[in-house]
Amino acid sequence: MAKKLISITLVILMATVGAQSAFATNTVRVTLPSFSVTLNGQTTSNDYSEYPLLVYKDITYFPMTYCDCRLLGLRTDWTEEAGLEIGKNEDAFYEYVREVRSTRNAKTQNAQLATGRICVNGTVIDNTREEYPLLLFRDVTYFPLTWRFAVEEYGWDYTFDAKNGLVITNSAAAFETPEACAGDIREWGSMMGTGNARIFCTLYAGVDKFGSKRMPFTSLCLYNMTGKDITIFPATGRWEYWIYRIMGNREELVYRRAIPMFSGEIPTQQWTPNKLPDYYWQGNAAPGTYRLEIVHPEQFAYRTADSQETLYEPVVGDGYAQRFSVTVTIE
């Protein structure tokens, strides 16, 4: 899936380059943001990003790659006749791929003013008359996060303050998976290092050879340790699988995916493994060290077979046996 996303992104970028080959005639100076920017709940560093957020005329611009557009609920289409069209995306979005550089981005760089036909939300934009025009940077079109576009055109929530920086949220573009948990139910024996946990969840990871490559394999395992048959209710918060690439003394987010968590009946002394997708490793992973992390809600909600009362169990990680963060090395 990640490989497919990259392919789609490249198609969009190639189309953008083909449509806007004349963009390089009007050069402007842009800078990296000096404040935090959170787009639909995601905040990432711009220092090493291949396509960082930019600031032009005190307005933040974001890159219109496949994943960045869908993170905010947008889509892009290009044809030779119609040019670049930007509209709302209604497809499910649950997998985000981010490209990073080995060298730090300069604080100030050059971008170009976009030319050619551009249509935003059904309206043709004359970019030569725009106070905050669309830009081209590293062959990718950049979109201004102005009140006019963000709020009036697309209905996003938009705030800015000294503490939180720029925060833009589009509730219509939920980062949720349509997949169901495919784990089966198995028996288990004793489990050490779990403390007083009644519902025990942990991330298992290793590196194995798949064809000519060595790639991680990961599973999120859930155990019923209550001593009773239970029914786990659907999660009230998102479960996500994040991959960070470790380069020197820093970590860079390179992959994010919404994942399904098991809900339903688990008999006492039973457990279920949920094998996590390995799409990122198949198409994108460079040799190096990575940290795998599970982002999770605060608690499980469940009930026992002999009661209708809803019970709650904290989701706890990073203990002796319970963990939601694992480091692996790809050779």
Coordinates of C-alpha atoms in Angstrom, one line a residue:
M1 CA 0.0 0.0 0.0
A2 CA 2.8 2.4 0.9
K3 CA 4.5 1.6 -2.4
K4 CA 1.2 2.4 -4.2
L5 CA 1.0 5.7 -2.3
I6 CA 4.5 6.7 -3.4
S7 CA 3.7 5.8 -7.0
I8 CA 0.6 7.9 -6.9
T9 CA 2.5 10.8 -5.3
L10 CA 5.1 10.6 -8.1
V11 CA 2.4 10.7 -10.7
I12 CA 1.0 13.8 -9.1
L13 CA 4.4 15.4 -8.9
M14 CA 5.3 14.6 -12.5
A15 CA 2.0 16.0 -13.6
T16 CA 2.6 19.1 -11.5
V17 CA 6.0 19.6 -13.1
G18 CA 4.7 19.1 -16.6
A19 CA 1.9 21.5 -16.0
Q20 CA 4.0 24.2 -14.4
S21 CA 7.3 24.0 -16.2
A22 CA 7.2 27.8 -16.6
F23 CA 7.0 28.4 -12.8
A24 CA 10.6 29.1 -12.3
T25 CA 10.4 32.6 -13.8
N26 CA 9.2 34.3 -10.6
T27 CA 11.4 33.5 -7.7
V28 CA 10.4 34.4 -4.1
R29 CA 12.1 33.9 -0.7
V30 CA 10.5 31.5 1.7
T31 CA 11.5 30.4 5.3
L32 CA 10.8 27.4 7.5
P33 CA 8.2 28.1 10.2
S34 CA 9.6 29.3 13.6
F35 CA 6.5 28.1 15.3
S36 CA 4.7 24.7 15.8
V37 CA 2.2 23.7 13.0
T38 CA -0.3 20.9 13.7
L39 CA -2.4 19.6 10.8
N40 CA -5.3 17.4 11.8
G41 CA -3.5 16.3 14.9
Q42 CA -0.1 15.7 13.4
T43 CA 2.9 17.8 14.2
T44 CA 6.2 17.0 12.5
S45 CA 9.6 18.6 12.2
N46 CA 10.5 20.6 9.1
D47 CA 14.2 20.7 9.6
Y48 CA 14.9 17.4 7.7
S49 CA 11.6 17.0 5.8
E50 CA 11.9 16.5 2.0
Y51 CA 8.8 18.7 1.6
P52 CA 8.8 21.0 4.7
L53 CA 6.1 23.5 5.6
L54 CA 7.1 27.0 4.4
V55 CA 6.3 30.6 5.3
Y56 CA 5.8 33.3 2.7
K57 CA 4.4 36.8 3.6
D58 CA 3.8 35.5 7.1
I59 CA 1.4 32.8 5.8
T60 CA 2.2 29.1 6.3
Y61 CA 2.2 27.0 3.1
F62 CA 1.9 23.2 3.0
P63 CA 3.1 20.7 0.3
M64 CA 0.5 19.1 -1.9
T65 CA 1.9 15.6 -2.0
Y66 CA -0.5 12.7 -2.0
C67 CA -0.3 12.1 1.8
D68 CA -0.2 15.7 2.9
C69 CA -3.3 16.6 0.9
R70 CA -5.3 13.7 2.3
L71 CA -4.2 14.4 5.8
L72 CA -6.3 17.6 5.5
G73 CA -9.0 16.0 3.4
L74 CA -7.9 17.3 -0.1
R75 CA -7.3 15.7 -3.4
T76 CA -5.4 17.0 -6.5
D77 CA -6.0 16.2 -10.2
W78 CA -4.2 17.4 -13.2
T79 CA -4.9 17.2 -16.9
E80 CA -3.3 19.2 -19.8
E81 CA -6.7 20.7 -20.6
A82 CA -7.9 21.6 -17.1
G83 CA -4.6 22.2 -15.4
L84 CA -4.4 21.7 -11.6
E85 CA -7.6 21.1 -9.7
I86 CA -7.8 21.0 -5.9
G87 CA -10.9 19.7 -4.3
K88 CA -12.2 17.8 -1.3
N89 CA -11.3 14.2 -0.7
E90 CA -13.9 11.8 0.6
D91 CA -12.0 8.6 0.5
A92 CA -10.8 6.9 3.7
F93 CA -7.3 7.9 4.7
Y94 CA -5.3 5.7 7.1
E95 CA -1.7 5.5 5.9
Y96 CA 0.8 8.4 5.8
V97 CA 4.3 8.2 4.3
R98 CA 6.8 11.0 4.9
E99 CA 10.2 11.5 3.2
V100 CA 13.1 12.9 5.1
R101 CA 16.6 14.1 4.1
S102 CA 20.0 13.3 5.6
T103 CA 21.0 17.0 5.6
R104 CA 19.2 19.9 7.5
N105 CA 17.0 22.2 5.5
A106 CA 18.3 25.8 5.2
K107 CA 16.1 28.3 7.1
T108 CA 15.7 30.5 4.0
Q109 CA 15.3 29.2 0.5
N110 CA 13.8 30.0 -2.9
A111 CA 10.4 29.0 -4.3
Q112 CA 8.6 30.0 -7.5
L113 CA 5.2 31.5 -8.1
A114 CA 2.9 29.0 -9.7
T115 CA 1.5 29.7 -13.2
G116 CA -1.0 27.9 -15.4
R117 CA -4.6 27.1 -14.8
I118 CA -5.4 26.4 -11.1
C119 CA -8.9 25.5 -9.9
V120 CA -9.6 25.5 -6.1
N121 CA -12.8 24.0 -4.9
G122 CA -14.5 24.6 -8.2
T123 CA -13.2 28.2 -8.6
V124 CA -10.5 29.2 -11.1
I125 CA -7.7 31.1 -9.4
D126 CA -5.8 33.9 -11.1
N127 CA -2.5 33.3 -9.3
T128 CA -1.0 36.5 -10.6
R129 CA -3.6 38.5 -8.6
E130 CA -3.5 36.5 -5.4
E131 CA -2.1 38.2 -2.3
Y132 CA -0.9 34.8 -1.2
P133 CA -0.3 32.8 -4.4
L134 CA 0.3 29.1 -4.8
L135 CA 4.0 28.3 -4.9
L136 CA 6.3 25.7 -6.4
F137 CA 9.1 24.2 -4.2
R138 CA 11.2 21.1 -5.1
D139 CA 8.8 20.5 -7.9
V140 CA 5.8 20.3 -5.6
T141 CA 2.9 22.8 -5.5
Y142 CA 2.5 24.5 -2.1
F143 CA -0.9 25.8 -0.9
P144 CA -1.4 28.8 1.4
L145 CA -3.2 28.1 4.7
T146 CA -5.1 31.4 4.8
W147 CA -8.4 32.0 6.5
R148 CA -10.0 32.3 3.0
F149 CA -9.0 28.9 1.9
A150 CA -8.8 27.0 5.1
V151 CA -12.1 28.3 6.7
E152 CA -14.2 29.8 4.0
E153 CA -13.5 27.3 1.2
Y154 CA -13.0 24.1 3.2
G155 CA -14.6 24.7 6.5
W156 CA -11.5 23.7 8.7
D157 CA -11.0 24.8 12.3
Y158 CA -8.2 27.3 12.4
T159 CA -6.4 28.8 15.4
F160 CA -3.0 30.4 16.1
D161 CA -1.4 31.4 19.4
A162 CA 2.1 31.8 20.9
K163 CA 1.8 28.5 22.9
N164 CA 0.4 26.1 20.3
G165 CA 1.4 27.8 17.1
L166 CA -0.8 27.1 14.0
V167 CA -3.5 24.4 14.5
I168 CA -5.7 23.4 11.6
T169 CA -8.3 20.6 12.0
N170 CA -10.6 19.1 9.5
S171 CA -13.0 16.8 11.3
A172 CA -14.3 15.4 8.0
A173 CA -10.9 13.9 7.2
A174 CA -10.6 11.4 10.0
F175 CA -7.5 9.3 10.1
E176 CA -9.2 5.9 10.6
T177 CA -8.9 2.4 9.2
P178 CA -11.8 0.6 7.6
E179 CA -10.0 -2.7 8.3
A180 CA -11.1 -5.2 10.9
C181 CA -8.7 -7.0 13.3
A182 CA -7.9 -10.3 11.7
G183 CA -6.3 -12.0 14.7
D184 CA -7.5 -15.5 15.8
I185 CA -8.1 -16.6 19.4
R186 CA -5.4 -18.8 21.0
E187 CA -4.7 -20.4 24.4
W188 CA -1.8 -19.3 26.6
G189 CA 0.0 -20.4 29.7
S190 CA 1.6 -18.2 32.4
M191 CA 2.8 -14.7 31.6
M192 CA 5.6 -13.1 33.7
G193 CA 6.2 -9.4 34.2
T194 CA 2.6 -8.3 33.7
G195 CA 2.0 -7.0 37.3
N196 CA -1.7 -6.5 38.1
A197 CA -2.8 -6.1 34.5
R198 CA -6.2 -7.7 33.8
I199 CA -6.0 -7.0 30.1
F200 CA -2.4 -7.3 28.8
C201 CA -1.3 -5.8 25.5
T202 CA 2.2 -5.8 24.1
L203 CA 4.1 -5.2 20.8
Y204 CA 6.3 -8.0 19.5
A205 CA 8.9 -7.2 16.8
G206 CA 11.8 -8.9 15.2
V207 CA 13.8 -8.9 11.9
D208 CA 13.6 -11.8 9.5
K209 CA 14.5 -12.5 5.9
F210 CA 11.8 -12.0 3.3
G211 CA 13.1 -12.9 -0.1
S212 CA 16.3 -11.0 -0.6
K213 CA 15.5 -8.4 2.1
R214 CA 15.7 -8.4 5.9
M215 CA 12.6 -6.6 7.2
P216 CA 10.9 -6.3 10.6
F217 CA 7.8 -8.3 11.4
T218 CA 5.5 -6.9 14.1
S219 CA 2.5 -8.1 16.0
L220 CA 0.3 -6.4 18.6
C221 CA -0.8 -9.1 21.1
L222 CA -3.8 -8.9 23.4
Y223 CA -4.3 -11.2 26.5
N224 CA -7.3 -11.9 28.7
M225 CA -5.9 -12.1 32.2
T226 CA -9.1 -11.3 34.1
G227 CA -9.8 -14.9 35.1
K228 CA -13.2 -14.7 33.4
D229 CA -14.7 -14.8 29.9
I230 CA -14.9 -11.2 28.7
T231 CA -16.2 -9.1 25.8
I232 CA -14.0 -6.2 24.8
F233 CA -15.9 -3.2 23.3
P234 CA -14.7 -1.3 20.2
A235 CA -12.0 1.2 21.0
T236 CA -13.2 4.8 21.8
G237 CA -9.8 6.2 20.6
R238 CA -7.5 5.5 17.7
W239 CA -4.8 2.8 17.6
E240 CA -1.9 3.8 15.4
Y241 CA 1.4 2.3 14.2
W242 CA 4.2 4.8 13.9
I243 CA 7.7 4.3 12.5
Y244 CA 10.6 6.7 13.3
R245 CA 13.9 6.6 11.5
I246 CA 16.8 7.2 14.0
M247 CA 19.6 9.3 12.4
G248 CA 22.3 10.4 14.9
N249 CA 20.6 12.0 17.9
R250 CA 17.3 12.6 16.3
E251 CA 14.2 10.7 15.3
E252 CA 12.2 11.5 12.2
L253 CA 8.6 10.2 11.6
V254 CA 8.6 8.3 8.3
Y255 CA 5.4 6.3 8.5
R256 CA 2.0 6.4 10.3
R257 CA -0.9 4.0 9.9
A258 CA -4.3 3.7 11.7
I259 CA -4.6 0.0 12.8
P260 CA -7.6 -2.0 14.0
M261 CA -7.8 -3.3 17.5
F262 CA -9.6 -6.4 18.5
S263 CA -13.1 -6.2 19.9
G264 CA -15.4 -9.1 20.8
E265 CA -15.3 -12.1 23.0
I266 CA -12.1 -13.5 24.5
P267 CA -12.4 -16.5 26.8
T268 CA -10.4 -16.7 30.0
Q269 CA -6.7 -17.7 29.5
Q270 CA -6.9 -16.8 25.8
W271 CA -5.1 -14.2 23.6
T272 CA -5.2 -12.9 20.1
P273 CA -2.3 -11.7 17.9
N274 CA -2.8 -8.8 15.4
K275 CA -0.1 -8.9 12.8
L276 CA 0.7 -5.3 11.7
P277 CA 1.1 -4.3 8.1
D278 CA 4.6 -4.4 6.7
Y279 CA 4.0 -2.2 3.6
Y280 CA 6.5 0.4 4.6
W281 CA 9.3 -2.0 4.7
Q282 CA 8.5 -3.5 1.3
G283 CA 8.9 -0.3 -0.6
N284 CA 10.7 2.4 1.3
A285 CA 13.0 1.4 4.1
A286 CA 16.6 2.4 3.8
P287 CA 19.2 0.5 5.9
G288 CA 19.4 2.0 9.4
T289 CA 17.9 2.0 12.9
Y290 CA 14.1 2.5 13.4
R291 CA 11.9 2.8 16.4
L292 CA 8.4 1.2 16.1
E293 CA 5.7 2.7 18.3
I294 CA 2.1 2.0 19.1
V295 CA 0.0 5.1 19.8
H296 CA -3.1 4.0 21.8
P297 CA -6.1 5.3 23.8
E298 CA -5.9 5.4 27.5
Q299 CA -8.1 2.4 28.4
F300 CA -9.9 -0.8 27.3
A301 CA -13.7 -1.0 28.0
Y302 CA -15.1 -4.5 28.6
R303 CA -17.5 -6.6 30.6
T304 CA -17.4 -10.0 32.0
A305 CA -19.7 -12.9 31.0
D306 CA -21.4 -12.9 34.4
S307 CA -22.1 -9.1 34.5
Q308 CA -23.6 -6.3 32.5
E309 CA -21.4 -3.7 34.2
T310 CA -18.9 -1.9 31.9
L311 CA -15.4 -2.1 33.3
Y312 CA -12.2 -0.3 32.3
E313 CA -8.6 -1.3 32.2
P314 CA -5.7 1.1 31.6
V315 CA -3.6 0.6 28.4
V316 CA -0.1 0.5 29.8
G317 CA 3.1 0.1 27.9
D318 CA 6.9 0.2 28.3
G319 CA 7.1 -2.1 31.3
Y320 CA 9.1 -5.3 31.8
A321 CA 6.8 -7.3 29.5
Q322 CA 4.3 -4.7 28.3
R323 CA 5.7 -2.4 25.7
F324 CA 4.6 -0.3 22.8
S325 CA 8.0 0.8 21.6
V326 CA 10.7 -1.4 20.0
T327 CA 13.9 -0.5 18.2
V328 CA 15.0 -2.5 15.2
T329 CA 18.0 -2.3 12.8
I330 CA 17.7 -3.0 9.0
E331 CA 21.0 -4.0 7.3

